[in-house]
Tab-separated table of C-alpha atoms in Angstrom:
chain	number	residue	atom	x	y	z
G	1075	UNK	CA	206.814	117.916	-124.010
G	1076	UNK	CA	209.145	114.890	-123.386
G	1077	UNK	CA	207.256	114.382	-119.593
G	1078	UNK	CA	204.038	114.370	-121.377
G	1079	UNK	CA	205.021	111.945	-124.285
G	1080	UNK	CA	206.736	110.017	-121.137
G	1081	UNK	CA	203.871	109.708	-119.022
G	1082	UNK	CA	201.518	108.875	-121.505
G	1083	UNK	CA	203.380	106.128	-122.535
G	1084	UNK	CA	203.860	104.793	-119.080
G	1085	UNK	CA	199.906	105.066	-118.816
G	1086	UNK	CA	199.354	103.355	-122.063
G	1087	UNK	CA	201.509	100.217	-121.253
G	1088	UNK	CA	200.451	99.745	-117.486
G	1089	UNK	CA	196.586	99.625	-119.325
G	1090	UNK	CA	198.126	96.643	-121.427
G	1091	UNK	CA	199.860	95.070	-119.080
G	1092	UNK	CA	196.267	95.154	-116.575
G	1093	UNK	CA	194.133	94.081	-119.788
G	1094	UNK	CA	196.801	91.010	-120.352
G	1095	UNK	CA	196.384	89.574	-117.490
G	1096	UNK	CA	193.464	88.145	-117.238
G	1097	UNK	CA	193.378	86.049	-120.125
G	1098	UNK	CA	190.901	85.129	-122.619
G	1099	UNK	CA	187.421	86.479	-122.129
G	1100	UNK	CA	184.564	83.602	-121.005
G	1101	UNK	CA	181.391	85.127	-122.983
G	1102	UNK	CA	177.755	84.276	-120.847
G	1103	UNK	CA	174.354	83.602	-121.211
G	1104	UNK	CA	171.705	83.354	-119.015
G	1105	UNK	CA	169.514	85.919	-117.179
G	1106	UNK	CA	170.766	88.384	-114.722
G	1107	UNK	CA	168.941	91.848	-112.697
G	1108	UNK	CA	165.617	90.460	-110.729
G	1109	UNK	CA	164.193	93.810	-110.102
G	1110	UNK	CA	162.239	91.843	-107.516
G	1111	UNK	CA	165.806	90.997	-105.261
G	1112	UNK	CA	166.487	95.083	-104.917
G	1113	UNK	CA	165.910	98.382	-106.651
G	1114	UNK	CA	169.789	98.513	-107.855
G	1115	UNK	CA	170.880	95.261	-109.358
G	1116	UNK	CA	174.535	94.545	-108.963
G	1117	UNK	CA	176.760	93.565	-111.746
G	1118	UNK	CA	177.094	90.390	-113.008
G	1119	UNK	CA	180.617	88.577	-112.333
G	1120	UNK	CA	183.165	88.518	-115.510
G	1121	UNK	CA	184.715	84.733	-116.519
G	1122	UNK	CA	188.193	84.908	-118.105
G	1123	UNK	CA	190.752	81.969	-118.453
G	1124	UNK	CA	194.270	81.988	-118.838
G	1125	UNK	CA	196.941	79.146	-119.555
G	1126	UNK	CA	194.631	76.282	-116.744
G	1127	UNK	CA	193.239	79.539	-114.900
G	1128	UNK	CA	189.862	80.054	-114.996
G	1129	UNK	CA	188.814	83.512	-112.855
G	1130	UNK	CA	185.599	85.225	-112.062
G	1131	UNK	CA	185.466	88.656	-111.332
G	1132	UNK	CA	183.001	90.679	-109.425
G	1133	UNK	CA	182.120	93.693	-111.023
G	1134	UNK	CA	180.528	94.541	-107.511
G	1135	UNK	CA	179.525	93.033	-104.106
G	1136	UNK	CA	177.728	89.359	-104.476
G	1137	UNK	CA	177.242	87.129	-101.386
G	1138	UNK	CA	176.584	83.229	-101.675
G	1139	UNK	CA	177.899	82.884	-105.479
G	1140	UNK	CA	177.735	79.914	-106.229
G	1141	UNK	CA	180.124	78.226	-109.203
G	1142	UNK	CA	179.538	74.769	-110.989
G	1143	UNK	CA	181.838	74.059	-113.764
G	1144	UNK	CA	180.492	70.535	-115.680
G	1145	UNK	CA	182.035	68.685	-118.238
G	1146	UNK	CA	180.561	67.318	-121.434
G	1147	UNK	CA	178.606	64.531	-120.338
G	1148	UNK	CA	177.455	67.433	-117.669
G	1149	UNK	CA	179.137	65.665	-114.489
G	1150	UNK	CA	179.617	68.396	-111.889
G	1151	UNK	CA	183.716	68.450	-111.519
G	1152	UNK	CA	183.342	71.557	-109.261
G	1153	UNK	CA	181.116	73.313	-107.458
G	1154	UNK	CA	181.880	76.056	-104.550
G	1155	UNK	CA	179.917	79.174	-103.225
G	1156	UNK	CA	181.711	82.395	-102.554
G	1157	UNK	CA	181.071	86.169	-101.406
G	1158	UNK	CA	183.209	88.791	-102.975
G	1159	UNK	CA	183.522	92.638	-102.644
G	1160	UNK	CA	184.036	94.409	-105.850
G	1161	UNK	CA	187.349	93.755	-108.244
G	1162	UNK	CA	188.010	90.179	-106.115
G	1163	UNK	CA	188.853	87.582	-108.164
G	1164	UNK	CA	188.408	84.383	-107.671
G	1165	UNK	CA	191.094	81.984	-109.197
G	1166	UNK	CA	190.305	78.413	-109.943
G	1167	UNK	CA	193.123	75.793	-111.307
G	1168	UNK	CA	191.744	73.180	-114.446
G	1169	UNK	CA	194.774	71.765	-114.781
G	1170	UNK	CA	193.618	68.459	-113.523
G	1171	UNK	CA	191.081	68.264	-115.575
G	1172	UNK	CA	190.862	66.631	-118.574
G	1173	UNK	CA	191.417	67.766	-121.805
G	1174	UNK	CA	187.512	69.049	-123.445
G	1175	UNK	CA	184.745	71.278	-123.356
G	1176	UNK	CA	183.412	72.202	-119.904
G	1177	UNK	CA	180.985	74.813	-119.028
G	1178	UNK	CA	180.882	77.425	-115.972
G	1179	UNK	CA	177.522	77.702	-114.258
G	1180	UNK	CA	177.072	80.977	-111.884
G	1181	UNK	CA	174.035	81.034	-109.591
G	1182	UNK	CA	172.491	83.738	-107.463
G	1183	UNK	CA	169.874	85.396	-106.198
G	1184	UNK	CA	169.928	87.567	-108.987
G	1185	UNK	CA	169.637	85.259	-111.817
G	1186	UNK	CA	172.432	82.903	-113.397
G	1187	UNK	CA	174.789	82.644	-116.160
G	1188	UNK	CA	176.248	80.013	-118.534
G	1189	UNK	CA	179.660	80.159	-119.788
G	1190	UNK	CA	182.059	77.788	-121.967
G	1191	UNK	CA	185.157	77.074	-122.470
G	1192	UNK	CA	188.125	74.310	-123.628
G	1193	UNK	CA	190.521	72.795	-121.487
G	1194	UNK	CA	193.816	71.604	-123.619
């Protein structure tokens, strides 16, 4: 009984410790799955930041991703294209930027998404 109690208390904390670490969920907007791209549309990509950390996830395979993140006066302050195999994460520092609203622009193939979120 004590193993059990044991191990499902190890399992409990190591799903905490996984769902802590990648910050504060980015929600999206924007229009994803063109039926006319394939017959099984991948996932869209997850944004999170944490601390000056802002991540994407790829909930499965993308090639040629391509991330804009604009500030207020919607000034491109980066912009890079990436491939990723499902669960890669791509990290990007905002530390230098300055302190507002920006917001994360994904493009693909498959369609694009919006995201926001504050830089303090």
């Amino acid at each position: 009984m004590k193993t059990n109690l044991l191990t499902f208390c190890i399992f409990l904390s190591s799903f905490f410790s996984i769902s802590l670490a990648y910050g504060d969920d980015i929600p999206t907007q924007g229009r994803w799955d063109d039926e006319d791209y394939r017959s099984i549309t991948a996932l869209p990509p997850t944004l999170s930041i944490d601390n000056n950390i802002l991540s994407i996830e790829f909930k499965d395979a993308l090639d040629n991703l391509t991330i804009h993140i604009t500030d207020e006066n919607s000034n491109i302050i980066y912009e890079n294209t990436f491939s990723g195999a499902m669960g890669d994460i791509i990290d990007i520092a905002v530390n230098g930027m300055r302190t507002g609203t920006y917001q994360v622009i994904l493009t693909h193939k498959l369609g694009w998404l919006v995201g926001e979120f504050e830089n303090q």
